[in-house]
N, CA, C and O atoms as a DFTB+ gen file, in Angstrom:
760 C
 N C O
     1  1       0.840      -1.197      -0.006
     2  2       0.012      -0.007      -0.015
     3  2       0.880       1.255       0.006
     4  3       2.026       1.236       0.454
     5  1       0.307       2.332      -0.484
     6  2       1.053       3.613      -0.600
     7  2       1.237       4.210       0.788
     8  3       0.366       4.071       1.647
     9  1       2.394       4.889       1.013
    10  2       2.613       5.531       2.316
    11  2       1.630       6.703       2.490
    12  3       1.215       7.357       1.533
    13  1       1.294       6.920       3.729
    14  2       0.404       8.068       4.036
    15  2       1.278       9.313       4.114
    16  3       2.231       9.377       4.892
    17  1       0.933      10.306       3.287
    18  2       1.676      11.553       3.267
    19  2       1.028      12.548       4.225
    20  3      -0.148      12.887       4.098
    21  1       1.805      12.995       5.159
    22  2       1.329      13.995       6.108
    23  2       1.733      15.392       5.633
    24  3       2.795      15.577       5.039
    25  1       0.870      16.366       5.905
    26  2       1.239      17.718       5.481
    27  2       2.534      18.166       6.184
    28  3       2.728      17.934       7.377
    29  1       3.386      18.797       5.421
    30  2       4.654      19.336       5.964
    31  2       4.402      20.740       6.418
    32  3       3.891      21.543       5.637
    33  1       4.743      21.091       7.675
    34  2       4.544      22.477       8.098
    35  2       5.411      23.405       7.253
    36  3       6.570      23.107       6.963
    37  1       4.832      24.517       6.873
    38  2       5.584      25.508       6.074
    39  2       6.398      26.366       7.037
    40  3       5.858      27.063       7.896
    41  1       7.699      26.291       6.867
    42  2       8.602      27.072       7.713
    43  2       9.031      28.287       6.937
    44  3       9.377      28.183       5.760
    45  1       9.014      29.413       7.560
    46  2       9.462      30.626       6.924
    47  2      10.975      30.647       6.948
    48  3      11.578      30.469       8.007
    49  1      11.598      30.862       5.805
    50  2      13.052      30.982       5.792
    51  2      13.469      32.433       6.060
    52  3      14.659      32.722       6.189
    53  1      12.500      33.338       6.143
    54  2      12.800      34.734       6.417
    55  2      13.083      34.923       7.909
    56  3      12.226      34.619       8.738
    57  1      14.267      35.419       8.260
    58  2      14.498      35.704       9.676
    59  2      13.523      36.798      10.135
    60  3      13.142      37.682       9.368
    61  1      13.143      36.708      11.387
    62  2      12.232      37.699      11.937
    63  2      12.913      39.054      12.053
    64  3      14.124      39.134      12.259
    65  1      12.139      40.101      11.922
    66  2      12.691      41.442      12.158
    67  2      12.885      41.624      13.648
    68  3      12.205      40.990      14.455
    69  1      13.804      42.480      14.004
    70  2      14.133      42.781      15.398
    71  2      13.995      44.271      15.582
    72  3      14.548      45.052      14.807
    73  1      13.258      44.673      16.608
    74  2      13.080      46.109      16.898
    75  2      14.102      46.586      17.911
    76  3      14.339      45.927      18.924
    77  1      14.700      47.722      17.640
    78  2      15.654      48.348      18.561
    79  2      15.110      49.746      18.832
    80  3      14.870      50.526      17.911
    81  1      14.919      50.047      20.129
    82  2      14.430      51.384      20.543
    83  2      15.624      52.193      21.008
    84  3      16.387      51.775      21.879
    85  1      15.766      53.364      20.402
    86  2      16.801      54.313      20.792
    87  2      16.132      55.552      21.364
    88  3      15.184      56.085      20.788
    89  1      16.643      56.000      22.508
    90  2      16.246      57.300      23.009
    91  2      17.336      58.253      22.630
    92  3      18.502      58.035      22.959
    93  1      16.972      59.316      21.938
    94  2      17.938      60.268      21.401
    95  2      17.727      61.635      22.039
    96  3      16.625      62.183      22.024
    97  1      18.797      62.169      22.594
    98  2      18.808      63.540      23.144
    99  2      19.119      64.455      21.951
   100  3      20.244      64.486      21.453
   101  1      18.106      65.193      21.510
   102  2      18.267      66.049      20.324
   103  2      19.045      67.314      20.705
   104  3      19.994      67.699      20.022
   105  1      18.630      67.953      21.801
   106  2      19.309      69.116      22.313
   107  2      19.157      69.111      23.857
   108  3      18.679      68.131      24.429
   109  1      19.558      70.189      24.509
   110  2      19.547      70.196      25.981
   111  2      18.180      69.908      26.557
   112  3      18.082      69.308      27.627
   113  1      17.117      70.317      25.878
   114  2      15.777      70.204      26.429
   115  2      14.910      69.121      25.811
   116  3      13.873      68.770      26.375
   117  1      15.305      68.593      24.681
   118  2      14.400      67.712      23.912
   119  2      15.009      66.347      23.650
   120  3      16.134      66.227      23.165
   121  1      14.232      65.317      23.986
   122  2      14.633      63.935      23.684
   123  2      13.449      63.301      22.954
   124  3      12.318      63.781      23.033
   125  1      13.739      62.213      22.241
   126  2      12.683      61.490      21.552
   127  2      13.082      60.054      21.336
   128  3      14.262      59.705      21.394
   129  1      12.106      59.235      21.089
   130  2      12.359      57.807      20.844
   131  2      12.270      57.486      19.353
   132  3      11.456      58.038      18.613
   133  1      13.132      56.583      18.958
   134  2      13.170      56.062      17.597
   135  2      13.145      54.552      17.682
   136  3      13.900      53.965      18.458
   137  1      12.291      53.909      16.898
   138  2      12.290      52.448      16.796
   139  2      12.844      52.071      15.436
   140  3      12.316      52.470      14.398
   141  1      13.920      51.292      15.459
   142  2      14.530      50.778      14.228
   143  2      14.054      49.355      14.034
   144  3      14.077      48.558      14.972
   145  1      13.629      49.031      12.843
   146  2      13.220      47.683      12.485
   147  2      14.381      47.039      11.734
   148  3      14.630      47.353      10.570
   149  1      15.086      46.136      12.410
   150  2      16.273      45.490      11.827
   151  2      15.825      44.276      10.989
   152  3      15.029      43.451      11.437
   153  1      16.348      44.199       9.793
   154  2      15.971      43.135       8.823
   155  2      17.211      42.256       8.542
   156  3      18.006      42.589       7.663
   157  1      17.382      41.150       9.271
   158  2      18.520      40.277       9.006
   159  2      18.562      39.734       7.551
   160  3      19.637      39.427       7.034
   161  1      17.397      39.623       6.910
   162  2      17.403      39.095       5.544
   163  2      17.991      40.118       4.558
   164  3      18.405      39.729       3.466
   165  1      18.038      41.387       4.902
   166  2      18.635      42.386       4.013
   167  2      20.152      42.320       4.066
   168  3      20.814      42.337       3.028
   169  1      20.705      42.245       5.269
   170  2      22.146      42.285       5.469
   171  2      22.470      41.479       6.729
   172  3      22.652      42.060       7.799
   173  1      22.544      40.153       6.616
   174  2      22.695      39.328       7.812
   175  2      23.931      39.587       8.658
   176  3      23.856      39.518       9.885
   177  1      25.051      39.880       8.042
   178  2      26.292      40.106       8.779
   179  2      26.177      41.442       9.521
   180  3      26.502      41.531      10.705
   181  1      25.714      42.475       8.815
   182  2      25.542      43.795       9.453
   183  2      24.509      43.777      10.533
   184  3      24.719      44.378      11.587
   185  1      23.362      43.091      10.312
   186  2      22.319      43.039      11.332
   187  2      22.806      42.355      12.579
   188  3      22.503      42.797      13.687
   189  1      23.558      41.278      12.421
   190  2      24.088      40.561      13.584
   191  2      25.028      41.438      14.386
   192  3      24.991      41.431      15.616
   193  1      25.878      42.199      13.691
   194  2      26.845      43.082      14.393
   195  2      26.068      44.184      15.105
   196  3      26.348      44.463      16.271
   197  1      25.105      44.816      14.444
   198  2      24.362      45.905      15.047
   199  2      23.676      45.417      16.358
   200  3      23.754      46.096      17.382
   201  1      23.029      44.278      16.319
   202  2      22.348      43.748      17.494
   203  2      23.372      43.441      18.598
   204  3      23.111      43.697      19.774
   205  1      24.510      42.904      18.227
   206  2      25.574      42.636      19.225
   207  2      26.040      43.909      19.861
   208  3      26.261      43.939      21.072
   209  1      26.200      44.976      19.088
   210  2      26.628      46.265      19.630
   211  2      25.562      46.821      20.570
   212  3      25.889      47.346      21.634
   213  1      24.292      46.711      20.187
   214  2      23.204      47.173      21.073
   215  2      23.246      46.423      22.387
   216  3      23.170      47.036      23.452
   217  1      23.365      45.109      22.331
   218  2      23.380      44.281      23.545
   219  2      24.583      44.547      24.416
   220  3      24.538      44.281      25.617
   221  1      25.662      45.067      23.849
   222  2      26.875      45.440      24.579
   223  2      26.828      46.861      25.104
   224  3      27.803      47.343      25.680
   225  1      25.685      47.548      24.908
   226  2      25.537      48.943      25.317
   227  2      26.537      49.871      24.656
   228  3      26.895      50.912      25.208
   229  1      26.982      49.490      23.481
   230  2      27.994      50.257      22.749
   231  2      27.501      51.676      22.428
   232  3      28.299      52.613      22.429
   233  1      26.219      51.847      22.159
   234  2      25.687      53.114      21.704
   235  2      25.264      54.084      22.812
   236  3      24.861      55.217      22.545
   237  1      25.367      53.609      24.073
   238  2      24.997      54.483      25.203
   239  2      25.890      55.712      25.212
   240  3      27.114      55.593      25.237
   241  1      25.283      56.891      25.193
   242  2      26.000      58.157      25.231
   243  2      26.841      58.377      23.959
   244  3      27.851      59.079      23.996
   245  1      26.428      57.786      22.862
   246  2      27.155      57.851      21.602
   247  2      26.628      59.018      20.759
   248  3      25.427      59.116      20.503
   249  1      27.540      59.904      20.329
   250  2      27.190      61.106      19.579
   251  2      26.962      60.838      18.107
   252  3      27.558      59.930      17.527
   253  1      26.084      61.646      17.503
   254  2      25.960      61.711      16.038
   255  2      27.062      62.680      15.594
   256  3      26.851      63.891      15.517
   257  1      28.249      62.114      15.301
   258  2      29.452      62.931      15.115
   259  2      29.581      63.458      13.678
   260  3      30.385      64.358      13.433
   261  1      28.832      62.936      12.753
   262  2      28.889      63.395      11.347
   263  2      27.469      63.509      10.831
   264  3      26.800      62.502      10.600
   265  1      27.019      64.715      10.654
   266  2      25.625      64.978      10.243
   267  2      25.657      65.953       9.071
   268  3      26.147      67.076       9.189
   269  1      25.123      65.497       7.934
   270  2      25.076      66.335       6.726
   271  2      23.636      66.526       6.326
   272  3      22.977      65.589       5.876
   273  1      23.141      67.749       6.489
   274  2      21.736      68.060       6.136
   275  2      21.448      67.616       4.707
   276  3      22.284      67.766       3.816
   277  1      20.285      67.083       4.506
   278  2      19.888      66.633       3.172
   279  2      20.593      65.382       2.708
   280  3      20.467      65.008       1.543
   281  1      21.347      64.708       3.602
   282  2      22.073      63.503       3.231
   283  2      21.880      62.403       4.277
   284  3      21.090      61.480       4.076
   285  1      22.605      62.506       5.396
   286  2      22.529      61.461       6.419
   287  2      23.119      61.929       7.754
   288  3      23.785      62.960       7.843
   289  1      22.840      61.110       8.801
   290  2      23.463      61.333      10.131
   291  2      24.203      60.078      10.508
   292  3      23.664      58.978      10.386
   293  1      25.445      60.226      10.970
   294  2      26.317      59.100      11.254
   295  2      26.656      59.067      12.744
   296  3      26.846      60.096      13.393
   297  1      26.722      57.825      13.256
   298  2      27.055      57.564      14.651
   299  2      27.793      56.236      14.730
   300  3      27.907      55.520      13.736
   301  1      28.299      55.909      15.936
   302  2      28.917      54.593      16.086
   303  2      30.350      54.601      16.563
   304  3      31.037      53.585      16.455
   305  1      30.825      55.726      17.092
   306  2      32.112      55.727      17.799
   307  2      31.753      55.881      19.254
   308  3      31.272      56.935      19.671
   309  1      31.982      54.844      20.030
   310  2      31.583      54.813      21.435
   311  2      32.257      55.974      22.172
   312  3      33.356      56.395      21.813
   313  1      31.584      56.482      23.199
   314  2      32.116      57.572      24.005
   315  2      33.405      57.220      24.735
   316  3      34.234      58.085      25.017
   317  1      33.557      55.929      25.035
   318  2      34.770      55.438      25.712
   319  2      35.697      54.860      24.644
   320  3      35.346      53.881      23.986
   321  1      36.867      55.451      24.467
   322  2      37.779      54.985      23.391
   323  2      38.149      53.497      23.496
   324  3      38.331      52.836      22.474
   325  1      38.260      52.973      24.712
   326  2      38.600      51.571      24.872
   327  2      37.460      50.673      24.380
   328  3      37.702      49.645      23.748
   329  1      36.219      51.066      24.674
   330  2      35.036      50.329      24.201
   331  2      35.018      50.347      22.677
   332  3      34.787      49.318      22.043
   333  1      35.261      51.519      22.091
   334  2      35.296      51.630      20.630
   335  2      36.376      50.692      20.038
   336  3      36.116      49.928      19.109
   337  1      37.576      50.779      20.603
   338  2      38.705      50.016      20.050
   339  2      38.456      48.510      20.115
   340  3      38.899      47.772      19.235
   341  1      37.755      48.052      21.143
   342  2      37.541      46.605      21.309
   343  2      36.685      46.048      20.147
   344  3      36.816      44.879      19.786
   345  1      35.819      46.886      19.571
   346  2      34.983      46.443      18.464
   347  2      35.535      46.853      17.109
   348  3      35.371      46.111      16.140
   349  1      36.181      48.004      17.007
   350  2      36.566      48.593      15.718
   351  2      37.524      47.699      14.937
   352  3      37.500      47.680      13.706
   353  1      38.365      46.964      15.654
   354  2      39.332      46.134      14.940
   355  2      38.720      44.868      14.364
   356  3      39.358      44.177      13.570
   357  1      37.491      44.557      14.754
   358  2      36.762      43.403      14.234
   359  2      36.000      43.757      12.970
   360  3      34.800      44.027      13.024
   361  1      36.683      43.760      11.831
   362  2      36.081      44.179      10.554
   363  2      35.103      43.126      10.030
   364  3      35.297      41.924      10.212
   365  1      34.056      43.609       9.378
   366  2      33.028      42.735       8.839
   367  2      33.184      42.551       7.324
   368  3      33.579      43.474       6.611
   369  1      32.866      41.344       6.852
   370  2      32.740      41.131       5.413
   371  2      31.537      41.928       4.948
   372  3      30.599      42.146       5.716
   373  1      31.555      42.360       3.708
   374  2      30.444      43.118       3.165
   375  2      29.224      42.220       2.931
   376  3      29.363      41.061       2.541
   377  1      28.063      42.752       3.165
   378  2      26.796      42.143       2.767
   379  2      26.487      42.658       1.366
   380  3      26.784      43.817       1.075
   381  1      25.900      41.841       0.482
   382  2      25.432      42.409      -0.779
   383  2      24.265      43.354      -0.541
   384  3      23.491      43.165       0.397
   385  1      24.139      44.364      -1.383
   386  2      23.050      45.338      -1.278
   387  2      21.786      44.697      -1.838
   388  3      21.701      44.398      -3.030
   389  1      20.792      44.487      -0.949
   390  2      19.523      43.871      -1.373
   391  2      18.386      44.861      -1.411
   392  3      17.416      44.638      -2.136
   393  1      18.460      45.945      -0.663
   394  2      17.447      47.024      -0.688
   395  2      18.168      48.347      -0.829
   396  3      19.359      48.449      -0.535
   397  1      17.455      49.346      -1.272
   398  2      18.078      50.641      -1.559
   399  2      18.200      51.517      -0.287
   400  3      17.466      51.348       0.687
   401  1      19.139      52.435      -0.349
   402  2      19.321      53.416       0.741
   403  2      18.275      54.509       0.585
   404  3      18.518      55.558      -0.012
   405  1      17.112      54.229       1.140
   406  2      15.986      55.156       1.068
   407  2      15.921      55.993       2.364
   408  3      16.596      55.686       3.347
   409  1      15.118      57.024       2.344
   410  2      14.921      57.868       3.530
   411  2      14.546      56.982       4.724
   412  3      13.616      56.179       4.640
   413  1      15.283      57.135       5.843
   414  2      15.003      56.375       7.056
   415  2      15.650      55.021       7.114
   416  3      15.508      54.327       8.120
   417  1      16.355      54.611       6.079
   418  2      17.072      53.342       6.068
   419  2      18.493      53.522       6.664
   420  3      19.129      54.560       6.482
   421  1      18.962      52.493       7.371
   422  2      20.246      52.576       8.062
   423  2      21.220      51.542       7.486
   424  3      20.873      50.382       7.266
   425  1      22.455      52.010       7.249
   426  2      23.526      51.181       6.718
   427  2      24.782      51.408       7.538
   428  3      24.904      52.403       8.253
   429  1      25.724      50.462       7.425
   430  2      27.036      50.661       8.014
   431  2      27.856      51.585       7.119
   432  3      27.823      51.464       5.894
   433  1      28.589      52.503       7.735
   434  2      29.591      53.290       7.031
   435  2      30.791      52.364       6.808
   436  3      30.935      51.357       7.501
   437  1      31.640      52.698       5.855
   438  2      32.790      51.860       5.614
   439  2      33.891      52.700       5.015
   440  3      33.633      53.749       4.424
   441  1      35.127      52.237       5.168
   442  2      36.279      52.933       4.583
   443  2      36.804      52.167       3.351
   444  3      37.840      52.525       2.790
   445  1      36.088      51.124       2.941
   446  2      36.488      50.350       1.799
   447  2      35.877      48.953       1.861
   448  3      35.070      48.672       2.747
   449  1      36.246      48.085       0.942
   450  2      35.690      46.719       0.929
   451  2      36.015      45.964       2.217
   452  3      37.138      46.014       2.718
   453  1      35.002      45.260       2.741
   454  2      35.153      44.427       3.926
   455  2      35.802      45.160       5.108
   456  3      36.644      44.599       5.810
   457  1      35.400      46.416       5.316
   458  2      35.994      47.240       6.379
   459  2      34.984      47.804       7.363
   460  3      35.321      48.690       8.149
   461  1      33.739      47.304       7.339
   462  2      32.714      47.835       8.258
   463  2      33.077      47.379       9.688
   464  3      33.607      46.288       9.900
   465  1      32.770      48.260      10.653
   466  2      33.047      47.887      12.048
   467  2      31.896      48.338      12.976
   468  3      31.073      47.520      13.386
   469  1      31.847      49.632      13.300
   470  2      30.858      50.075      14.308
   471  2      30.058      51.289      13.873
   472  3      29.036      51.595      14.488
   473  1      30.491      51.994      12.829
   474  2      29.807      53.243      12.450
   475  2      28.664      52.982      11.467
   476  3      28.804      52.243      10.492
   477  1      27.540      53.615      11.761
   478  2      26.362      53.469      10.929
   479  2      25.814      54.848      10.584
   480  3      26.174      55.852      11.197
   481  1      24.937      54.868       9.588
   482  2      24.286      56.138       9.235
   483  2      22.828      55.845       8.879
   484  3      22.467      54.763       8.414
   485  1      22.000      56.888       9.129
   486  2      20.581      56.844       8.767
   487  2      20.385      57.919       7.701
   488  3      20.776      59.072       7.888
   489  1      19.772      57.527       6.574
   490  2      19.560      58.430       5.467
   491  2      18.431      59.406       5.763
   492  3      17.329      58.999       6.133
   493  1      18.714      60.711       5.597
   494  2      17.676      61.744       5.690
   495  2      16.785      61.773       4.461
   496  3      15.630      62.195       4.534
   497  1      17.324      61.322       3.324
   498  2      16.625      61.334       2.037
   499  2      16.951      60.035       1.306
   500  3      17.792      59.254       1.751
   501  1      16.278      59.816       0.183
   502  2      16.632      58.668      -0.654
   503  2      18.048      58.914      -1.203
   504  3      18.296      59.936      -1.844
   505  1      18.955      57.994      -0.956
   506  2      20.344      58.076      -1.404
   507  2      20.714      56.837      -2.215
   508  3      21.636      56.094      -1.876
   509  1      19.956      56.640      -3.306
   510  2      20.152      55.442      -4.142
   511  2      21.535      55.369      -4.748
   512  3      21.996      54.287      -5.111
   513  1      22.226      56.540      -4.868
   514  2      23.596      56.554      -5.364
   515  2      24.577      55.793      -4.499
   516  3      25.671      55.449      -4.946
   517  1      24.189      55.527      -3.255
   518  2      25.069      54.757      -2.350
   519  2      24.997      53.253      -2.624
   520  3      25.901      52.504      -2.252
   521  1      23.918      52.817      -3.276
   522  2      23.721      51.367      -3.490
   523  2      24.865      50.746      -4.308
   524  3      25.410      49.730      -3.877
   525  1      25.247      51.290      -5.434
   526  2      26.333      50.651      -6.177
   527  2      27.699      50.751      -5.508
   528  3      28.653      50.083      -5.907
   529  1      27.778      51.616      -4.462
   530  2      29.030      51.740      -3.703
   531  2      29.119      50.674      -2.600
   532  3      30.122      50.603      -1.891
   533  1      28.089      49.857      -2.455
   534  2      28.160      48.742      -1.520
   535  2      27.604      49.000      -0.122
   536  3      27.822      48.198       0.787
   537  1      26.885      50.113       0.060
   538  2      26.297      50.405       1.361
   539  2      24.982      49.627       1.469
   540  3      23.999      49.976       0.815
   541  1      24.961      48.564       2.301
   542  2      23.832      47.658       2.391
   543  2      22.958      47.988       3.596
   544  3      23.374      47.763       4.732
   545  1      21.745      48.520       3.371
   546  2      20.855      48.760       4.523
   547  2      20.547      47.504       5.289
   548  3      20.384      46.426       4.717
   549  1      20.467      47.663       6.631
   550  2      20.142      46.528       7.484
   551  2      18.923      46.812       8.338
   552  3      18.422      45.919       9.023
   553  1      18.432      48.066       8.305
   554  2      17.302      48.429       9.155
   555  2      16.625      49.656       8.563
   556  3      17.168      50.327       7.686
   557  1      15.432      49.930       9.062
   558  2      14.733      51.171       8.685
   559  2      14.071      51.738       9.920
   560  3      13.733      51.014      10.856
   561  1      13.893      53.045       9.905
   562  2      13.189      53.712      10.992
   563  2      11.698      53.339      10.888
   564  3      11.033      53.649       9.900
   565  1      11.205      52.675      11.918
   566  2       9.808      52.260      11.939
   567  2       8.956      53.363      12.618
   568  3       7.836      53.639      12.189
   569  1       9.495      53.973      13.661
   570  2       8.841      55.070      14.362
   571  2       9.917      56.118      14.727
   572  3      11.044      55.773      15.082
   573  1       9.541      57.387      14.630
   574  2      10.442      58.438      15.116
   575  2      11.311      59.110      14.098
   576  3      12.335      59.695      14.452
   577  1      10.927      59.046      12.808
   578  2      11.736      59.736      11.807
   579  2      11.730      61.244      12.048
   580  3      12.663      61.947      11.660
   581  1      10.684      61.727      12.683
   582  2      10.673      63.156      13.059
   583  2      11.793      63.475      14.053
   584  3      12.323      64.586      14.047
   585  1      12.149      62.534      14.885
   586  2      13.289      62.712      15.815
   587  2      14.592      62.732      15.031
   588  3      15.433      63.605      15.248
   589  1      14.765      61.793      14.133
   590  2      15.965      61.724      13.311
   591  2      16.180      63.024      12.555
   592  3      17.300      63.526      12.462
   593  1      15.068      63.573      12.003
   594  2      15.155      64.810      11.226
   595  2      15.638      66.005      12.067
   596  3      16.107      66.997      11.509
   597  1      15.530      65.923      13.368
   598  2      15.920      67.045      14.260
   599  2      17.347      66.906      14.784
   600  3      17.809      67.781      15.517
   601  1      18.050      65.848      14.438
   602  2      19.438      65.667      14.912
   603  2      20.274      66.862      14.492
   604  3      20.188      67.308      13.348
   605  1      21.081      67.383      15.405
   606  2      21.834      68.604      15.166
   607  2      22.824      68.445      14.006
   608  3      23.633      67.518      13.963
   609  1      22.722      69.383      13.079
   610  2      23.576      69.355      11.865
   611  2      24.390      70.618      11.691
   612  3      24.823      70.923      10.580
   613  1      24.609      71.361      12.769
   614  2      25.249      72.675      12.654
   615  2      26.759      72.705      12.639
   616  3      27.344      73.752      12.359
   617  1      27.413      71.592      12.931
   618  2      28.899      71.565      12.883
   619  2      29.320      71.131      11.477
   620  3      29.207      69.962      11.108
   621  1      29.812      72.116      10.698
   622  2      30.191      71.840       9.322
   623  2      31.573      72.454       9.002
   624  3      32.145      73.171       9.823
   625  1      32.080      72.167       7.833
   626  2      33.346      72.754       7.386
   627  2      34.463      72.488       8.386
   628  3      34.665      71.359       8.835
   629  1      35.182      73.554       8.722
   630  2      36.307      73.420       9.647
   631  2      35.837      73.265      11.104
   632  3      36.631      72.919      11.979
   633  1      34.559      73.520      11.355
   634  2      34.005      73.442      12.717
   635  2      33.205      72.139      12.903
   636  3      32.046      72.166      13.318
   637  1      33.838      71.014      12.593
   638  2      33.145      69.752      12.796
   639  2      34.121      68.767      13.470
   640  3      35.340      68.925      13.390
   641  1      33.550      67.748      14.133
   642  2      34.427      66.799      14.814
   643  2      35.396      66.064      13.863
   644  3      35.023      65.680      12.754
   645  1      36.587      65.888      14.304
   646  2      37.611      65.114      13.563
   647  2      37.465      63.659      13.996
   648  3      37.590      63.355      15.183
   649  1      37.200      62.749      13.048
   650  2      36.936      61.361      13.423
   651  2      38.117      60.695      14.129
   652  3      37.915      59.884      15.034
   653  1      39.332      61.023      13.731
   654  2      40.490      60.405      14.418
   655  2      40.506      60.796      15.901
   656  3      40.781      59.969      16.770
   657  1      40.203      62.080      16.175
   658  2      40.172      62.509      17.573
   659  2      38.996      61.881      18.324
   660  3      39.115      61.573      19.510
   661  1      37.864      61.690      17.645
   662  2      36.732      61.047      18.289
   663  2      37.103      59.623      18.680
   664  3      36.791      59.175      19.783
   665  1      37.770      58.912      17.772
   666  2      38.188      57.524      18.040
   667  2      39.203      57.467      19.173
   668  3      39.144      56.569      20.014
   669  1      40.136      58.421      19.201
   670  2      41.190      58.394      20.212
   671  2      40.754      58.884      21.582
   672  3      41.188      58.338      22.596
   673  1      39.891      59.919      21.631
   674  2      39.545      60.559      22.900
   675  2      38.069      60.450      23.282
   676  3      37.690      60.793      24.402
   677  1      37.227      59.968      22.345
   678  2      35.812      59.761      22.677
   679  2      35.079      61.010      23.049
   680  3      35.307      62.078      22.481
   681  1      34.171      60.871      24.032
   682  2      33.345      61.993      24.428
   683  2      34.125      63.087      25.145
   684  3      33.639      64.215      25.224
   685  1      35.310      62.803      25.667
   686  2      36.133      63.857      26.254
   687  2      36.445      64.908      25.184
   688  3      36.401      66.109      25.454
   689  1      36.756      64.454      23.983
   690  2      37.006      65.369      22.855
   691  2      35.708      66.019      22.384
   692  3      35.687      67.205      22.058
   693  1      34.625      65.240      22.348
   694  2      33.353      65.760      21.819
   695  2      32.694      66.799      22.723
   696  3      31.708      67.424      22.329
   697  1      33.225      66.989      23.924
   698  2      32.719      68.100      24.761
   699  2      32.946      69.450      24.068
   700  3      32.281      70.437      24.380
   701  1      33.894      69.476      23.126
   702  2      34.139      70.689      22.330
   703  2      32.989      70.971      21.355
   704  3      32.952      72.029      20.727
   705  1      32.057      70.029      21.231
   706  2      30.910      70.150      20.318
   707  2      29.622      69.899      21.114
   708  3      28.945      68.892      20.908
   709  1      29.296      70.811      22.012
   710  2      28.213      70.534      22.991
   711  2      26.834      70.389      22.408
   712  3      25.937      69.874      23.075
   713  1      26.633      70.834      21.163
   714  2      25.276      70.756      20.577
   715  2      25.013      69.435      19.875
   716  3      23.897      69.210      19.409
   717  1      26.005      68.550      19.782
   718  2      25.775      67.266      19.114
   719  2      24.647      66.501      19.783
   720  3      24.605      66.367      21.006
   721  1      23.731      65.999      18.957
   722  2      22.692      65.085      19.452
   723  2      23.359      63.735      19.763
   724  3      24.380      63.385      19.171
   725  1      22.756      62.980      20.710
   726  2      23.369      61.708      21.066
   727  2      22.333      60.690      21.498
   728  3      21.197      61.022      21.835
   729  1      22.765      59.436      21.478
   730  2      21.928      58.333      21.888
   731  2      22.068      58.148      23.378
   732  3      23.161      57.895      23.885
   733  1      20.958      58.274      24.079
   734  2      20.937      58.055      25.521
   735  2      20.999      56.568      25.824
   736  3      21.755      56.126      26.688
   737  1      20.189      55.804      25.097
   738  2      20.157      54.344      25.255
   739  2      19.653      53.692      23.985
   740  3      18.936      54.301      23.191
   741  1      20.042      52.446      23.811
   742  2      19.545      51.619      22.713
   743  2      19.342      50.221      23.261
   744  3      20.236      49.663      23.897
   745  1      18.154      49.643      23.015
   746  2      17.895      48.288      23.496
   747  2      16.926      47.553      22.573
   748  3      16.056      48.149      21.937
   749  1      17.110      46.246      22.528
   750  2      16.195      45.407      21.748
   751  2      14.865      45.353      22.497
   752  3      14.840      45.140      23.709
   753  1      13.769      45.546      21.781
   754  2      12.443      45.519      22.374
   755  2      11.560      44.549      21.598
   756  3      11.824      44.233      20.438
   757  1      10.501      44.084      22.269
   758  2       9.553      43.140      21.615
   759  2       8.666      43.901      20.675
   760  3       7.802      43.310      20.027
């Protein structure tokens, strides 16, 4: 007799999205919450690193050290230089670009191929020109884009933080830029 075929449960091969809530201090008086929806299926290596950094409290008191109006806001150099250094030397292989760098989408910054470490940016506008350069989004702003839009962008030209000094001296150096918006906390939420 023929074997009895039982229905096979359909398993989703899509990894579940993960929400990360960031509280951002925009200025001395104003703070706001942002919820990032992390998509491991877009950039699995980058998503895994971002979640690991969140769980390590890497972004606590982390400044938006590079903000370009009409382009993007960048963060990801820990306030404590030792904390930054412990992660920065662990370079990531590149993820292929599966979705475009649209307004509210977050990608890792990089200095070249397979050189991503801890710095990320959130696009203020659609930046599709970044896609062929290998910037692979791993998350999008689910709630709080109005908060992102208010991140301080006034330090420009010669009056902006020097990334080498930020890496070497952390928030001690960034005290010279008191208006920088910063992440108060970041945590994985249900």
